Short mmCIF file of C-alpha atoms in Angstrom, two decimals:
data_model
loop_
_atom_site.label_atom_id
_atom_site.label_comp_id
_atom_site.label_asym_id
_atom_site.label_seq_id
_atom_site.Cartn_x
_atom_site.Cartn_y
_atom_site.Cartn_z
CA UNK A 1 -109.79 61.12 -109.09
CA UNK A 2 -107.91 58.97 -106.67
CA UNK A 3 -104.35 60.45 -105.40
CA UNK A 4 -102.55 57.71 -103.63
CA UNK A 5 -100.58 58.40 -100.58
CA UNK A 6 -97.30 57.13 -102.71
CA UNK A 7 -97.69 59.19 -105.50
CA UNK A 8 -98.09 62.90 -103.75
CA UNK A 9 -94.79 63.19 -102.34
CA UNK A 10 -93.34 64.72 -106.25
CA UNK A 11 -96.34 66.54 -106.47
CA UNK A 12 -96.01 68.56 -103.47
CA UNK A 13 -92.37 68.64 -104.09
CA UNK A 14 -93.46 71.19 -107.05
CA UNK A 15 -96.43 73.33 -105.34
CA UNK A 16 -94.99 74.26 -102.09
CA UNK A 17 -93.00 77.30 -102.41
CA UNK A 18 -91.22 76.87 -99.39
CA UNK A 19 -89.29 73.70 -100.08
CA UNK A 20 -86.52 73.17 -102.31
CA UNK A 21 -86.65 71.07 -105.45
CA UNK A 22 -84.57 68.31 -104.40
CA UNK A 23 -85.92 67.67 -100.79
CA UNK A 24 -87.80 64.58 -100.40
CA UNK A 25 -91.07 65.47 -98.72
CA UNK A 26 -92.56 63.25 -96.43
CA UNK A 27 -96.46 63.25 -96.72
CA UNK A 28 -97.49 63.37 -92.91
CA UNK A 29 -101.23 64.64 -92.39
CA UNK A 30 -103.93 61.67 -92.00
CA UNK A 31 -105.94 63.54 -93.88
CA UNK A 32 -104.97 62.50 -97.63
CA UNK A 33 -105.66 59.26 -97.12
CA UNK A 34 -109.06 60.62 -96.23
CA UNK A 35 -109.55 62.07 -99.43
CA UNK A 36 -107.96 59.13 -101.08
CA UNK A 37 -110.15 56.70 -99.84
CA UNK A 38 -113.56 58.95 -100.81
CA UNK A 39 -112.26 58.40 -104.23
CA UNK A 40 -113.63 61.50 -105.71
CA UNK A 41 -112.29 65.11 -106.04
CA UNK A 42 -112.69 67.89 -103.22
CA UNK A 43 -115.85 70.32 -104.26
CA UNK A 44 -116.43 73.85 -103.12
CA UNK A 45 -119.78 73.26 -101.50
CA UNK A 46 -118.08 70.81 -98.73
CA UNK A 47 -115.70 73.68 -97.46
CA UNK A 48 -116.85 76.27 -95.17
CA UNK A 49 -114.40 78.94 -93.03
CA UNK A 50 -114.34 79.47 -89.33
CA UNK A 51 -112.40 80.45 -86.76
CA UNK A 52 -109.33 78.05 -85.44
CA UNK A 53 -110.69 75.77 -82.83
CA UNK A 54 -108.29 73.68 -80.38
CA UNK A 55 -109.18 70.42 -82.37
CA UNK A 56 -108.00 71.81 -85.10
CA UNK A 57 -103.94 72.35 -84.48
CA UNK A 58 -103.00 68.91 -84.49
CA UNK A 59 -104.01 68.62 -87.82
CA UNK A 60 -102.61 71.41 -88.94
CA UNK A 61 -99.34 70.96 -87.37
CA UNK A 62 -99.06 68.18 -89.32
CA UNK A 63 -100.05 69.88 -92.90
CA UNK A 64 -97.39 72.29 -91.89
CA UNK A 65 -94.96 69.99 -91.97
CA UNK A 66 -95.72 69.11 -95.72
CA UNK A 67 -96.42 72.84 -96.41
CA UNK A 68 -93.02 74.83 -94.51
CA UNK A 69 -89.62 74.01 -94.23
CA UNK A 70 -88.51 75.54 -91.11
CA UNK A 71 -90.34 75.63 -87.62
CA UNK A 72 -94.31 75.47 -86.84
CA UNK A 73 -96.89 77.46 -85.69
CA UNK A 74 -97.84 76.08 -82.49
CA UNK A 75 -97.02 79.50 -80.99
CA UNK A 76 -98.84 81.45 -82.96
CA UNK A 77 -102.19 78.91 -82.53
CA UNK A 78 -101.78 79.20 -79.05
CA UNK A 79 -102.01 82.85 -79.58
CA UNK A 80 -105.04 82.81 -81.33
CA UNK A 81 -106.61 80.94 -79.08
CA UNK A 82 -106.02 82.62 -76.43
CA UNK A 83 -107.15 86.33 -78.29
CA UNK A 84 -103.18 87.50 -78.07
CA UNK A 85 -103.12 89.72 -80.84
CA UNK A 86 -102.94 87.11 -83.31
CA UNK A 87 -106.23 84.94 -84.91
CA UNK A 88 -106.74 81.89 -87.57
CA UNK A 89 -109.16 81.44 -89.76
CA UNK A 90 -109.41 77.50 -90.95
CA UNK A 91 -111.02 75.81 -94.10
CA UNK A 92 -112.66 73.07 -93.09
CA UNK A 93 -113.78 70.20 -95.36
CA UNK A 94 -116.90 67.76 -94.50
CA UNK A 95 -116.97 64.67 -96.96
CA UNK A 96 -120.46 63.72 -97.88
CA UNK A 97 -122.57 62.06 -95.81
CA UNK A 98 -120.32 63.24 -92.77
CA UNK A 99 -121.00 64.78 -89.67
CA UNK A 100 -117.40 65.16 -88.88
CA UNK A 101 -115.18 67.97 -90.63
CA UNK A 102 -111.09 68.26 -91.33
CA UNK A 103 -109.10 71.42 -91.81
CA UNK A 104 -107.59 71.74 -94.71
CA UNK A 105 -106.32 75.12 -95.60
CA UNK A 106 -105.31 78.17 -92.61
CA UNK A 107 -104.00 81.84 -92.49
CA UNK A 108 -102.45 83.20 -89.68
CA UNK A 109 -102.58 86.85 -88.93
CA UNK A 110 -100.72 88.68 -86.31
CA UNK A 111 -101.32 92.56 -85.34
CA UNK A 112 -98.24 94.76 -85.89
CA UNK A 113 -97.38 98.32 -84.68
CA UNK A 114 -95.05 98.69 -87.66
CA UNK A 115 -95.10 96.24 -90.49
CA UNK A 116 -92.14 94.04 -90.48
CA UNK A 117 -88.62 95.00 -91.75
CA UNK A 118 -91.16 98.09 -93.02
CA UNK A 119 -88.65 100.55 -91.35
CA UNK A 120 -86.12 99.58 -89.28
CA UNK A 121 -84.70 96.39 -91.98
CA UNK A 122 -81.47 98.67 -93.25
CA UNK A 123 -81.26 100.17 -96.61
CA UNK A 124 -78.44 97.50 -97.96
CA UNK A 125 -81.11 94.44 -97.25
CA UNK A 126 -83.67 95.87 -99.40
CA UNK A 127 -84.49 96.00 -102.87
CA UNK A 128 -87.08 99.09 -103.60
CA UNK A 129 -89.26 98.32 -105.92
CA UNK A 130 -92.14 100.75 -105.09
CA UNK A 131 -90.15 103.76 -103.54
CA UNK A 132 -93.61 106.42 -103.67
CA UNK A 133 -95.96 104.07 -102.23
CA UNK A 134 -93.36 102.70 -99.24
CA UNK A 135 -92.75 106.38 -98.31
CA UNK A 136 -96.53 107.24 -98.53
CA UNK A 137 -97.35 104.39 -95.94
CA UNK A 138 -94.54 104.82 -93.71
CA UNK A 139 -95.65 108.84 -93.47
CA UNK A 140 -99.46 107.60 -92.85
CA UNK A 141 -98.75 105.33 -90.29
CA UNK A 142 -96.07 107.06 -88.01
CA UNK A 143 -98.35 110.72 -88.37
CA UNK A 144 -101.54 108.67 -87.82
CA UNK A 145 -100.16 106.04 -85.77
CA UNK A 146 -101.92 103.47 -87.73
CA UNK A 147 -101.10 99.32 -87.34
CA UNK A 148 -100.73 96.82 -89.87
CA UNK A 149 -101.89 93.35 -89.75
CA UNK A 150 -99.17 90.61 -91.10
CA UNK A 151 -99.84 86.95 -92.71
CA UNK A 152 -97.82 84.69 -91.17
CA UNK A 153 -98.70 81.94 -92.80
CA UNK A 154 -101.06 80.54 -95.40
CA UNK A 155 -101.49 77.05 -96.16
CA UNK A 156 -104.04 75.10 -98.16
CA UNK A 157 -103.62 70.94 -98.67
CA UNK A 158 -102.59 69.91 -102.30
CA UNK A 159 -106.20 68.15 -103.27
CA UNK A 160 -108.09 71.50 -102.82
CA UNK A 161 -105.92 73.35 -104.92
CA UNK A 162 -107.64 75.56 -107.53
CA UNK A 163 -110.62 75.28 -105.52
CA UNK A 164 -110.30 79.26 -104.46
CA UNK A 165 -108.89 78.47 -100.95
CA UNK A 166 -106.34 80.45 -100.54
CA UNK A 167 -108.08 83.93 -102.02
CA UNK A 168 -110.89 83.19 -99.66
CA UNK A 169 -108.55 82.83 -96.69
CA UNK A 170 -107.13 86.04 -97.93
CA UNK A 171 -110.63 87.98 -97.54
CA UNK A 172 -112.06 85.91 -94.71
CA UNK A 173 -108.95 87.19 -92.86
CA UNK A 174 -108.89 90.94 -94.64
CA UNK A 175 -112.59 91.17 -93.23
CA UNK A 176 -112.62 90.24 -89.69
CA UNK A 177 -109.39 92.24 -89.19
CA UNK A 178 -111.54 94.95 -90.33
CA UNK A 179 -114.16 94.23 -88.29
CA UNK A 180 -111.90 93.46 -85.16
CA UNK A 181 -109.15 95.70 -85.76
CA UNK A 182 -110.17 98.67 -87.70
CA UNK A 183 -107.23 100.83 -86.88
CA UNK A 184 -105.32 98.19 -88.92
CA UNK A 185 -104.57 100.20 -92.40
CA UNK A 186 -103.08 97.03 -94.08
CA UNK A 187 -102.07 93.89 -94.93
CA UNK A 188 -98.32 93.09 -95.19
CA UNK A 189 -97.06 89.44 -96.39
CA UNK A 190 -93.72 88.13 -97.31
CA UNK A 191 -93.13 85.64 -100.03
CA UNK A 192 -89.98 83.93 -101.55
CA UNK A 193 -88.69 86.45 -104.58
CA UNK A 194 -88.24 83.61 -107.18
CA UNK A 195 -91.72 82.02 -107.21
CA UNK A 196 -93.35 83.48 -109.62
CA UNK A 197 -96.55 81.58 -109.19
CA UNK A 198 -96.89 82.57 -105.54
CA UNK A 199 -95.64 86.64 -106.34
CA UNK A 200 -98.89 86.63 -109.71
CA UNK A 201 -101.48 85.36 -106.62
CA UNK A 202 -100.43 87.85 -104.12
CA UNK A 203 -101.03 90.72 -107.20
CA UNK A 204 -103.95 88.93 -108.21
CA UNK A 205 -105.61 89.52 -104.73
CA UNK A 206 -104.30 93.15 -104.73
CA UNK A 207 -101.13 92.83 -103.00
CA UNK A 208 -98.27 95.41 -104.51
CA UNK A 209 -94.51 94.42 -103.66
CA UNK A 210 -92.82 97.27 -102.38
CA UNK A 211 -89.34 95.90 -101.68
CA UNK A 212 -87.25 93.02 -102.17
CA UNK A 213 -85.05 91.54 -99.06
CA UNK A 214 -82.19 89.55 -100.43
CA UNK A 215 -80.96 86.50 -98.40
CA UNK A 216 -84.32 86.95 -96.39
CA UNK A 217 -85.07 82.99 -96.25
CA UNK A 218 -83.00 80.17 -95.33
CA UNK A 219 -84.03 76.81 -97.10
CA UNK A 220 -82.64 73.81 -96.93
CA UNK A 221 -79.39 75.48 -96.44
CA UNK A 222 -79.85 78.02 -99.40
CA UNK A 223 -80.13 81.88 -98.89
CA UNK A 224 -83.47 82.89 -101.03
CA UNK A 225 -84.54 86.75 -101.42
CA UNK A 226 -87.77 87.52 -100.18
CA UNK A 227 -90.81 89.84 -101.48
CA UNK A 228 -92.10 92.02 -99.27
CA UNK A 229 -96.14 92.86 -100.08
CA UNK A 230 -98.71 95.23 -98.96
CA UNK A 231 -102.33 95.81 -99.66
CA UNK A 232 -104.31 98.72 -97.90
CA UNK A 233 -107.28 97.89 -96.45
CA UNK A 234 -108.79 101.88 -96.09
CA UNK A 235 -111.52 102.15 -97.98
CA UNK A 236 -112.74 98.76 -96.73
CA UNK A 237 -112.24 100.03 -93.02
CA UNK A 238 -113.78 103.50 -93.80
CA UNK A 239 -116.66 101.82 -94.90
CA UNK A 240 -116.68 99.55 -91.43
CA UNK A 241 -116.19 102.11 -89.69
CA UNK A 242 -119.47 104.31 -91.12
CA UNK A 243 -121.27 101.07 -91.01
CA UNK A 244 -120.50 101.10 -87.10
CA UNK A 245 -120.07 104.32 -86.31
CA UNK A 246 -116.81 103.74 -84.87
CA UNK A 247 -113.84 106.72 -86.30
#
């Protein structure tokens, strides 16, 4: 199914949680008129997921744009690159018949001593809405001194929606910080509170909110509240860890 360039400015206007309704969204990234032209829709067997490469952040930069409506990552890929406590894993599509790939979805994952706004955000900014489970993991990490890894952001283009991009960025990142950092006890994310699309595919990839943070995003102007999410990642690492022999 074609998408014209023309047409895809409403429809991300609707899917990307970090926009407001009435912005007008400029479509930037060379790479729907890519897919347009192929004339056909994305399929799961032309994506594979690797590790950022330079080539890559130009492109992305420019999906980022379409995706977030406040700053980019060029930081944070610089970071990666450079092994700084922070990695990217990209989805890459290759169109048929092509040698050549384009990224089309990325996570960004930074290593954290203490999860963000876990602790130290003060009690009148927060929302509890798992009080057992945030005192249980702020008691394991301080007596353990345990670290967290922290999504920083997720993005997947509009045409490979539903295509299981985003839940595979989520493990493809939840495994190599295993693997890399296997004192890491879990994955923290924060969402906007009122998108209830984005907060049922966090829980549907095991994430559990454990506070709210009201006024945490500014949009377009607008104060939003913001979800705060954490999934643990010990039983995974335990079993790394016996696998490696590493304690």
């Amino acid at each position: 199914i074609k998408h014209p360039i023309q047409k895809m400015e409403k429809k991300l206007q609707l899917q990307s949680g970090y926009w407001d309704k009435e912005d007008k969204i400029e479509v930037r990234s060379r790479i729907h008129q890519i897919i347009a032209d192929l004339n056909q829709p994305l399929r799961k067997e032309e994506l594979k997921y690797r590790m950022l490469i330079e080539e890559d952040i130009s492109d992305l930069l420019d999906l980022e744009k379409e995706w977030f409506s406040f700053g980019d990552s060029s930081d944070a890929y610089k970071n990666a690159l450079a092994g700084k406590r922070v990695f990217s894993i990209t989805c890459e599509w290759t169109p048929p018949g092509n040698a050549k790939g384009y990224p089309i979805g990325s996570i960004i994952i930074y290593k954290a001593s203490d999860p963000e706004n876990l602790v130290y955000c003060s009690p009148q900014r927060k929302v509890i809405k798992n009080p057992s489970l945030l005192e249980k993991v702020i008691n394991y990490a301080h007596n353990y001194r345990k670290e967290f890894a922290t999504v920083y952001t997720i993005g997947v283009i509009d045409e490979a929606r539903r295509l299981g991009v985003g839940t595979a960025l989520l493990e493809k990142a939840e495994e190599f910080t295993i693997a890399k950092w296997p004192e890491a006890i879990a994955m923290s994310l924060q969402a906007i509170a009122d998108d209830a699309k984005l907060t049922h595919f966090y829980e549907k990839n095991g994430y559990t909110c454990l506070y709210e943070m009201p006024n945490y995003y500014h949009i377009s102007g607008k104060a939003k509240a913001g979800n705060y999410f954490l999934k643990s990642l010990g039983k995974k690492c335990a079993d790394v860890q016996r696998q490696t022999g590493k304690s």
